[in-house]
Short mmCIF file of C-alpha atoms and ligand atoms in Angstrom, two decimals:
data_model
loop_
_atom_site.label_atom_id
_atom_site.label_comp_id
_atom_site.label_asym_id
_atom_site.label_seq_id
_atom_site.Cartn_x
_atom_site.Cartn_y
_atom_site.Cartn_z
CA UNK V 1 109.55 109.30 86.79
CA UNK V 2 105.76 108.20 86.74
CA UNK V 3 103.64 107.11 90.01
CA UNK V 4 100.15 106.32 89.18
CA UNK V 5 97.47 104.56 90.78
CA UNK V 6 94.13 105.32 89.00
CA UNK V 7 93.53 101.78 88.24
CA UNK V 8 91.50 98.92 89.96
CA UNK V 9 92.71 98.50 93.59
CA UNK V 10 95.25 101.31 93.13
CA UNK V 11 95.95 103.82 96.39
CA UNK V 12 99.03 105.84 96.95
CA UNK V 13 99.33 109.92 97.55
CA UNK V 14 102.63 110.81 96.11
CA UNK V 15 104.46 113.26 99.00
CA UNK V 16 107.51 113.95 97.11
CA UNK V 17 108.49 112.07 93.42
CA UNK V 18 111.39 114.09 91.66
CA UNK V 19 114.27 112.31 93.25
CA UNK V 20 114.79 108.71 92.74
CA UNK V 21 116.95 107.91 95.60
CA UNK V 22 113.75 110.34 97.87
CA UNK V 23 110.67 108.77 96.83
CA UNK V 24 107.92 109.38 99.62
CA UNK V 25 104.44 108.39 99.46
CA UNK V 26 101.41 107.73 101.45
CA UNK V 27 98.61 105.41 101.85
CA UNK V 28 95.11 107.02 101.42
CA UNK V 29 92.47 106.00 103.99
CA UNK V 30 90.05 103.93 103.49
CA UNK V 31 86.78 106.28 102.55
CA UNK V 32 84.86 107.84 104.99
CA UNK V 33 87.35 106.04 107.55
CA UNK V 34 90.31 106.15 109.33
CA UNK V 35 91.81 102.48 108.13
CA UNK V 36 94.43 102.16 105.67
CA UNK V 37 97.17 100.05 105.21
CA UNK V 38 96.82 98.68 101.58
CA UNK V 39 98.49 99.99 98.74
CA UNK V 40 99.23 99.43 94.97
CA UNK V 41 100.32 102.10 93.08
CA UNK V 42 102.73 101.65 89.32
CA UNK V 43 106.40 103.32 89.50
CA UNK V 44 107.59 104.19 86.31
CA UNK V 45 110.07 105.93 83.71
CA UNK V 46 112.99 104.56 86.16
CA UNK V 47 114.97 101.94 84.58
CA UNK V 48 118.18 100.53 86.09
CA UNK V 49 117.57 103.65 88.53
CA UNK V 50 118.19 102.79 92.31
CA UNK V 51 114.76 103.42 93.89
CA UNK V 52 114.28 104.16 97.57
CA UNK V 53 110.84 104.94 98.36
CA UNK V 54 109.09 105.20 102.16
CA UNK V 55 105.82 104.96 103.13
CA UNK V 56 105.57 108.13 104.98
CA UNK V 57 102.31 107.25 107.55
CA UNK V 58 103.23 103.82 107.95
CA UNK V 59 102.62 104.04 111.76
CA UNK V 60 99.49 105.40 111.29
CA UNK V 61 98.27 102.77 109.66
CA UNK V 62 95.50 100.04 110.94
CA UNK V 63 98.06 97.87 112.10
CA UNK V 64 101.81 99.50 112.44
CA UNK V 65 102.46 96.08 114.08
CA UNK V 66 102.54 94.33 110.97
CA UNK V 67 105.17 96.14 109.14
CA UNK V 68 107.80 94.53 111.36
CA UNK V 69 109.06 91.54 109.53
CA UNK V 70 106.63 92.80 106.21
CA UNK V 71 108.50 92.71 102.95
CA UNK V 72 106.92 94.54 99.93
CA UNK V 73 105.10 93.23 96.68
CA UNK V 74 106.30 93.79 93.40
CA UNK V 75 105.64 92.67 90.06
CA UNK V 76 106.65 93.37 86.13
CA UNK V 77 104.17 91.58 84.50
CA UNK V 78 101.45 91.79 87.21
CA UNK V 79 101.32 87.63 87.25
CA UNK V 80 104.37 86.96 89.14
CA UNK V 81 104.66 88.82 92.65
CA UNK V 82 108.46 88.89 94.38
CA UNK V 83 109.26 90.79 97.76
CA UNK V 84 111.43 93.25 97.95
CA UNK V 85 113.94 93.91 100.78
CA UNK V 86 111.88 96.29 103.24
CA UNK V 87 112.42 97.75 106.47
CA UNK V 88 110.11 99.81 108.85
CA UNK V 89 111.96 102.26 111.17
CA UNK V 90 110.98 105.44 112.90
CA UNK V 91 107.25 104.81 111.80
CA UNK V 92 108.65 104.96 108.17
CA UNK V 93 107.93 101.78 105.74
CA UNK V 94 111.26 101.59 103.26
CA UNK V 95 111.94 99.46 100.27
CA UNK V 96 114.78 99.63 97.73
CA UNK V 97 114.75 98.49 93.73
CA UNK V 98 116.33 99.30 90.69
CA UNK V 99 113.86 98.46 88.07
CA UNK V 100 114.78 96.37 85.35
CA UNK V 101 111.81 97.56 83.13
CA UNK V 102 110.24 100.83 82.35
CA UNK V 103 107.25 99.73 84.35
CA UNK V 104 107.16 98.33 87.90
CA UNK V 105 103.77 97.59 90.14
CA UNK V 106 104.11 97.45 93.92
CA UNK V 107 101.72 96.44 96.34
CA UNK V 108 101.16 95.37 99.81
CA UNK V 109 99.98 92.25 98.64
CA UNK V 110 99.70 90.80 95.17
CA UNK V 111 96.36 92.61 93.99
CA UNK V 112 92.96 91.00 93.19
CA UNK V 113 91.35 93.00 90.63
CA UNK V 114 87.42 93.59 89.95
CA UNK V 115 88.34 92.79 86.49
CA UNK V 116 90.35 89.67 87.25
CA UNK V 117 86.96 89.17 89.54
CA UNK V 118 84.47 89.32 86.50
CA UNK V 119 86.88 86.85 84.74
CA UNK V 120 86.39 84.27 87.23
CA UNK V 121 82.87 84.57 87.54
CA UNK V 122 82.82 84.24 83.78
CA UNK V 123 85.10 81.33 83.86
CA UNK V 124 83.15 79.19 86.96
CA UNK V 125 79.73 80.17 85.25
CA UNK V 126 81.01 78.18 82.51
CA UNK V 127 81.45 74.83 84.48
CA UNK V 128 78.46 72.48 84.41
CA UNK V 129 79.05 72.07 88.06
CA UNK V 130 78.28 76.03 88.77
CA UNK V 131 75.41 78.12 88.50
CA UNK V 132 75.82 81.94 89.21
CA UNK V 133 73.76 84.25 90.59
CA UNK V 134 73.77 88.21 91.02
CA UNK V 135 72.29 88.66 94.73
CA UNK V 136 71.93 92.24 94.29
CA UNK V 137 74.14 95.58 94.33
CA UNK V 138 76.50 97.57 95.99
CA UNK V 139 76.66 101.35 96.76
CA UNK V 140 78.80 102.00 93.82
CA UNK V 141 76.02 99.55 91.74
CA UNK V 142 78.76 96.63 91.63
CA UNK V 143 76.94 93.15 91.23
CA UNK V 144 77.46 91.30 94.25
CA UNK V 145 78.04 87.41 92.70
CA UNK V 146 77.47 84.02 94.32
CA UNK V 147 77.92 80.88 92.76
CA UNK V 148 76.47 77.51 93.95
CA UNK V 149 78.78 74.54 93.06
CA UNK V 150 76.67 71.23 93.12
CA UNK V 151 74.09 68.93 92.29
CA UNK V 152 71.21 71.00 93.56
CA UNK V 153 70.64 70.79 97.51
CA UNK V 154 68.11 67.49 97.20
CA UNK V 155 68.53 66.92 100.88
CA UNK V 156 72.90 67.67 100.64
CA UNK V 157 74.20 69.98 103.73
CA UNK V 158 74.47 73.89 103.07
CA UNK V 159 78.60 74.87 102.78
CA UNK V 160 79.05 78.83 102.67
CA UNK V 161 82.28 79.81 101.67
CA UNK V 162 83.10 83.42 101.62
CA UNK V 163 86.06 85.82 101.28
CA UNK V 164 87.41 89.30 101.30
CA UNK V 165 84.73 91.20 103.74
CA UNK V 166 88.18 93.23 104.04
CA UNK V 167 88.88 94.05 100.62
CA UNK V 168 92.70 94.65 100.91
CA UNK V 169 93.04 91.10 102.32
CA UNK V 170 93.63 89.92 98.57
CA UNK V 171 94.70 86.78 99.43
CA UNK V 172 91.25 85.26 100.44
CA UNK V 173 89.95 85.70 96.53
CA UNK V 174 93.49 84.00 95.48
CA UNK V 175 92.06 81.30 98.13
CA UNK V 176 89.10 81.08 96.22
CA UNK V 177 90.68 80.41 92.97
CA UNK V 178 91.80 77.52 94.26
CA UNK V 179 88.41 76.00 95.50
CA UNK V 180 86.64 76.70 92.37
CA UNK V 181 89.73 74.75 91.11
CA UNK V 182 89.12 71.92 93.15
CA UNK V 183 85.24 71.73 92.97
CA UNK V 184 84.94 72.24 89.58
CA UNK V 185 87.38 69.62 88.90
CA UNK V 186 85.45 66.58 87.50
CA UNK V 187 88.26 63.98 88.10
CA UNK V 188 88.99 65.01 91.62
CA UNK V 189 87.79 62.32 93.91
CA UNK V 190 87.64 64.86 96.79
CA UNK V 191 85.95 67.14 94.90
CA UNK V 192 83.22 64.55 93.48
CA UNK V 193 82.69 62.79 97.17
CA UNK V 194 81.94 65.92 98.44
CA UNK V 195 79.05 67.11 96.32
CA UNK V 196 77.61 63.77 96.66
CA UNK V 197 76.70 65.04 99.40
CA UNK V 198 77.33 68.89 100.13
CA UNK V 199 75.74 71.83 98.06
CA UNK V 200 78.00 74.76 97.74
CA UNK V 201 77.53 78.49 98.08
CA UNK V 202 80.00 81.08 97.45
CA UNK V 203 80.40 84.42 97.42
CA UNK V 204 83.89 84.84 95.84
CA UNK V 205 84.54 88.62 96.95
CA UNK V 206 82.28 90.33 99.85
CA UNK V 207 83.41 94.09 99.50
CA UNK V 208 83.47 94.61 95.09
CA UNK V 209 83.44 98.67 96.42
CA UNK V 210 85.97 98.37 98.95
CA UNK V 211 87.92 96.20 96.19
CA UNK V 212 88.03 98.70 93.17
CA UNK V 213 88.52 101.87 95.60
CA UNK V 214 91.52 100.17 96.79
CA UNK V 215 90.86 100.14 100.50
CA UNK V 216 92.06 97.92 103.12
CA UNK V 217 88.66 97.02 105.46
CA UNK V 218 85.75 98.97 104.38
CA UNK V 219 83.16 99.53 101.92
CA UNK V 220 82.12 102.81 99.70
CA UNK V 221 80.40 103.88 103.10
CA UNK V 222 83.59 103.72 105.41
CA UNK V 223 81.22 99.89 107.18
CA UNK V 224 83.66 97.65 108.20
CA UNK V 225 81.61 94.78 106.97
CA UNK V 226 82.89 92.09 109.40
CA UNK V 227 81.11 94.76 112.69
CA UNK V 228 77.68 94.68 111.21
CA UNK V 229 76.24 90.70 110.95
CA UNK V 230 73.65 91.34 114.03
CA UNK V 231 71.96 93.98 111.71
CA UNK V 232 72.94 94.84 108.40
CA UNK V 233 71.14 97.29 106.07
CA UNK V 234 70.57 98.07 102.63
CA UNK V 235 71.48 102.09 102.92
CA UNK V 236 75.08 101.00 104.45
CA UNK V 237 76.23 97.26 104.27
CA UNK V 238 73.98 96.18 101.57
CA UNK V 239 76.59 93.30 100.92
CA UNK V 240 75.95 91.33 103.93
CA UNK V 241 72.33 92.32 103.95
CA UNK V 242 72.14 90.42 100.48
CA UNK V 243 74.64 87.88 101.56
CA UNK V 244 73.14 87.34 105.32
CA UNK V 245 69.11 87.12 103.54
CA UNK V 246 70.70 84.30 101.34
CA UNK V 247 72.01 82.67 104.43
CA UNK V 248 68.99 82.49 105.79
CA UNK V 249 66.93 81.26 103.02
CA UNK V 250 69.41 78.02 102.69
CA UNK V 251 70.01 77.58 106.26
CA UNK V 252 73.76 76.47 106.88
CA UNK V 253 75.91 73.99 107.73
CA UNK V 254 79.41 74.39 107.45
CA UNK V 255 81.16 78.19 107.07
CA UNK V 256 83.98 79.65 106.13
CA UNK V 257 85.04 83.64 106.18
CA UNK V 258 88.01 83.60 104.77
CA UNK V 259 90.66 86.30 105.56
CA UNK V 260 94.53 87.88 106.06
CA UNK V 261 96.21 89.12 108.97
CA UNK V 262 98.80 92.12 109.01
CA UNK V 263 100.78 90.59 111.51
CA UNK V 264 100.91 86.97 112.41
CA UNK V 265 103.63 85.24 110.26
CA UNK V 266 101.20 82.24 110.10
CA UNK V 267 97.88 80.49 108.28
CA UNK V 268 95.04 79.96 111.67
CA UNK V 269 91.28 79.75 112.07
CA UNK V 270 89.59 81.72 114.39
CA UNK V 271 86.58 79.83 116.00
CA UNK V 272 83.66 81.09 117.52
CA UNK V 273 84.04 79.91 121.63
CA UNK V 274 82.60 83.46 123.00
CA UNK V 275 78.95 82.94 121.28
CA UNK V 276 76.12 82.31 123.93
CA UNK V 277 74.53 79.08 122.70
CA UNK V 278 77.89 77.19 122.14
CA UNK V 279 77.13 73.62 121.88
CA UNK V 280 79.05 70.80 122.55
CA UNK V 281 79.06 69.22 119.24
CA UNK V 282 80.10 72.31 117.65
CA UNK V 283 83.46 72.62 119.55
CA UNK V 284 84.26 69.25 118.54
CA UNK V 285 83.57 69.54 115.33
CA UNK V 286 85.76 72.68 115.33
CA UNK V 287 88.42 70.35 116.70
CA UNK V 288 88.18 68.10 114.46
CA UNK V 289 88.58 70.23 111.70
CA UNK V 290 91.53 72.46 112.63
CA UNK V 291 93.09 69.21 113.50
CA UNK V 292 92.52 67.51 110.81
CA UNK V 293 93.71 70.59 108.39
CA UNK V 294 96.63 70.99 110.74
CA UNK V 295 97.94 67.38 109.09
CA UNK V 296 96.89 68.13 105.85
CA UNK V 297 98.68 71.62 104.96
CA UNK V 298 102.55 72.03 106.79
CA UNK V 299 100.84 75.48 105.95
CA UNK V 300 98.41 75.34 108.68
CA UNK V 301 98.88 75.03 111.90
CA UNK V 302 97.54 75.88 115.57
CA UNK V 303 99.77 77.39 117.54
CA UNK V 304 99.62 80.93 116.80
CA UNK V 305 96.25 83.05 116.29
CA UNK V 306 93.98 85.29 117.93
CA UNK V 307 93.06 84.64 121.74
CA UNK V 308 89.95 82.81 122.02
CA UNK V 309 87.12 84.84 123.20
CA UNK V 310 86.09 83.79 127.08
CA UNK V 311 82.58 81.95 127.31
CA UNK V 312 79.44 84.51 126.58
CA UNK V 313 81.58 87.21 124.95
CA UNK V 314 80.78 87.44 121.17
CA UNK V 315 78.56 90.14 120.47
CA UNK V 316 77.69 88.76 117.20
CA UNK V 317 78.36 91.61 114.55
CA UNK V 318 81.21 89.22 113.39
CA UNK V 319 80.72 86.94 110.60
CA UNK V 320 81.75 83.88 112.17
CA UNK V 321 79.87 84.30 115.54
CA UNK V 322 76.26 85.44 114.28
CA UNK V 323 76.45 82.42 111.68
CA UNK V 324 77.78 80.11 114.46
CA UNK V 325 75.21 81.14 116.71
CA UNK V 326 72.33 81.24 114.39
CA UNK V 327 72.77 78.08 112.42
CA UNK V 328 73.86 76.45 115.17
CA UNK V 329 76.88 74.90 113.24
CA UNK V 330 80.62 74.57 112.29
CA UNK V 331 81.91 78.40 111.69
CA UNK V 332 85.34 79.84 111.01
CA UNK V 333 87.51 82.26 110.28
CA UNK V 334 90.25 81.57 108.51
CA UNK V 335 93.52 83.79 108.28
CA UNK V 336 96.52 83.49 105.71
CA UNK V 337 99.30 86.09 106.39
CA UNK V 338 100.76 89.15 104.35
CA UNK V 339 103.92 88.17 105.29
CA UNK V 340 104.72 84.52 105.11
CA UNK V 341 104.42 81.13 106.92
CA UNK V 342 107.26 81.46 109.38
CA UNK V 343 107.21 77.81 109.90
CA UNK V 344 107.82 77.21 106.03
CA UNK V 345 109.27 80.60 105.00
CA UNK V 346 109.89 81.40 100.96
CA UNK V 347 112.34 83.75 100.43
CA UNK V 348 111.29 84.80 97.16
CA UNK V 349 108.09 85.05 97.11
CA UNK V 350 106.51 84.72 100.99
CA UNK V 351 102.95 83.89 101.26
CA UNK V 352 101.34 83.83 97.68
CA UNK V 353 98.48 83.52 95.63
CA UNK V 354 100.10 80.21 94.46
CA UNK V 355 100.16 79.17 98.16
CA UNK V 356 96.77 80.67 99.07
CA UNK V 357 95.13 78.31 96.38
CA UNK V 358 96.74 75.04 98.13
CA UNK V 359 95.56 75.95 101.47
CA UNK V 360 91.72 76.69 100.05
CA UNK V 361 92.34 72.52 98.49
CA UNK V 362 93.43 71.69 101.63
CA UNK V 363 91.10 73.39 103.12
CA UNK V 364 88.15 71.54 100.91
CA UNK V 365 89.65 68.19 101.61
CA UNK V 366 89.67 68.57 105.44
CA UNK V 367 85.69 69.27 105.21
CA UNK V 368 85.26 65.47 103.53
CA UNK V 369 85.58 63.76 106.74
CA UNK V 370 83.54 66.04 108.74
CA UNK V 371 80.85 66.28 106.09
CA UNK V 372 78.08 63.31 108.02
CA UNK V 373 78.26 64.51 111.26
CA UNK V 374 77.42 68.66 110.09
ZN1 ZN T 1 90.02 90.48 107.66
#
């Protein structure tokens, strides 16, 4: 039997890997940090062998509350990612599988390489509709990458569109497949009405360091970057340094940080109601928005989410707030779940990177009608 995880995203410690039916492992934290809750690791050399592994410091993790109700990733062909039956009890995550193949890859959620990364930057730079950009570089020296989708500004409103300041919340870059998908698509009427009059910018993965070390919320320095908008620098969070000095150079309009949550069975946004010069306009715009999204996707919806922060509360080291409160405009957080939508559960899958892409062309399409009044 063979457990490795000295790949791209990988993180496991093995605790004990002779017996088959015994498997215990742990999660590795975050570096220079005390997160950790994503993992990815290969299982091997154990075909048509019943598996039982545990997750040995599951309830030490950055949030035991979403292991209730959390079933496993797995994958043979690292394309495809199916659950498999899990249960957490006694602080201990557990999942069971006999392996049909020599090689198995489990995860908490399907992984996002760097490499898969690089291919899409490749891919959108490609499009006559893109133009890429390298905005600088990370502690580890990884490029960080926007891409500006459009017709040149020429007067058009500033959309940032960003994803994965918490690198094991792979789901956001799966989002992001699916808005390149929908931008880049000349025949999509959405897509075409909206750079009539929008300009795009987006940064397609926040945290390349956090990514590639396989951590859940920081970077190579152990800086959660979503703490650190109010004042960024180049010796710790270099990313949003780069990304924030971009920001401010195009001004902007409409923003999205785009996100998971451990626990919440659900897709939300998370506005920005605590910030101190909240405007009028802006809430309605928010409201218009959410509302609008909440008819477009049964895979959004408004019920569930975080509590809103109470009026003068934001301290502004969170994305969403300092760009809210700086620009003055429409800013959001939005959250897709490692679990699943509880109000359209899938069985065999749960929330996906199939479903992650709809929600980003959802998404896209709710902007549309909101795009004159930004
Ligand atoms: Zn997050």
């Amino acid at each position: 039997m063979h457990i490795s995880q000295a790949f791209d995203g990988g993180n496991i410690d093995i605790v004990a890997a002779d017996d088959p039916s015994d498997i215990r492992l742990a999660i590795r934290k975050d570096h220079r940090s005390d997160f950790y809750q994503w993992f990815s690791f290969r299982l091997s050399g154990v075909t048509d062998t019943p598996c039982r592994i545990s997750i040995v410091n599951a309830d030490g993790a950055a949030y035991a509350d979403g292991w209730p109700g959390y079933r496993t990733c797995a994958s043979y062909d690292r394309e495809t990612w199916f659950r498999l039956p899990t249960v957490y009890e006694n602080g201990i995550l557990r999942f069971e599988v006999e392996p049909e193949q020599d090689s198995l890859y489990i995860a908490y959620f399907a992984p996002y390489s760097m490499e898969r990364h690089a291919d899409l930057i490749a891919e959108v730079a490609g499009s006559p509709l893109a133009v890429t950009r390298v905005l600088g570089h990370t502690l580890d020296g990884q490029d960080m990458d926007l891409v500006e989708v459009g017709h040149g500004r020429d007067g058009r409103k500033a959309v940032w569109l960003i994803a994965r300041q918490h690198p094991g919340e792979t789901m956001a870059e799966w989002w992001m497949e699916g808005a390149f998908d929908t931008l880049l698509d000349p025949d999509n009427p959405i897509a075409r009405a909206l750079l009539e009059k929008a300009h795009f910018y987006i940064v397609p993965n926040m945290n390349p360091d956090g990514s590639r070390r396989g951590h859940l919320r920081t970077n190579a320095a152990g800086v959660n970057l979503n703490r650190v908008w109010n004042a960024p620098d180049m010796d710790t969070s270099p990313e949003v340094s780069l990304v924030r000095a971009a920001m401010l150079e195009t001004g902007v309009d409409f923003h999205l940080d785009v996100h998971g949550d451990e626990a919440l069975p659900y897709c939300f946004i998370a506005g920005f109601e605590g910030i101190p010069s909240l405007k009028p306009g802006q809430t309605a715009l928010f409201e218009r928005y959410v509302s609008d999204l909440c008819g477009r996707s049964p895979d959004f919806q408004r019920t569930h989410g975080y509590p809103v922060d109470a009026a003068g509360s934001s301290d502004l080291k969170k994305c969403t707030d300092y760009v809210a409160e700086t620009f003055g405009c429409l800013a959001m957080t939005l959250e897709m779940p490692f679990k699943d939508n509880a109000d359209l559960p899938d069985d065999t899958f749960g929330w996906s990177p199939e479903r992650s892409r709809h929600l980003a062309r959802a998404c896209l399409e709710s902007l549309l009608p909101l795009l004159d009044d930004l």
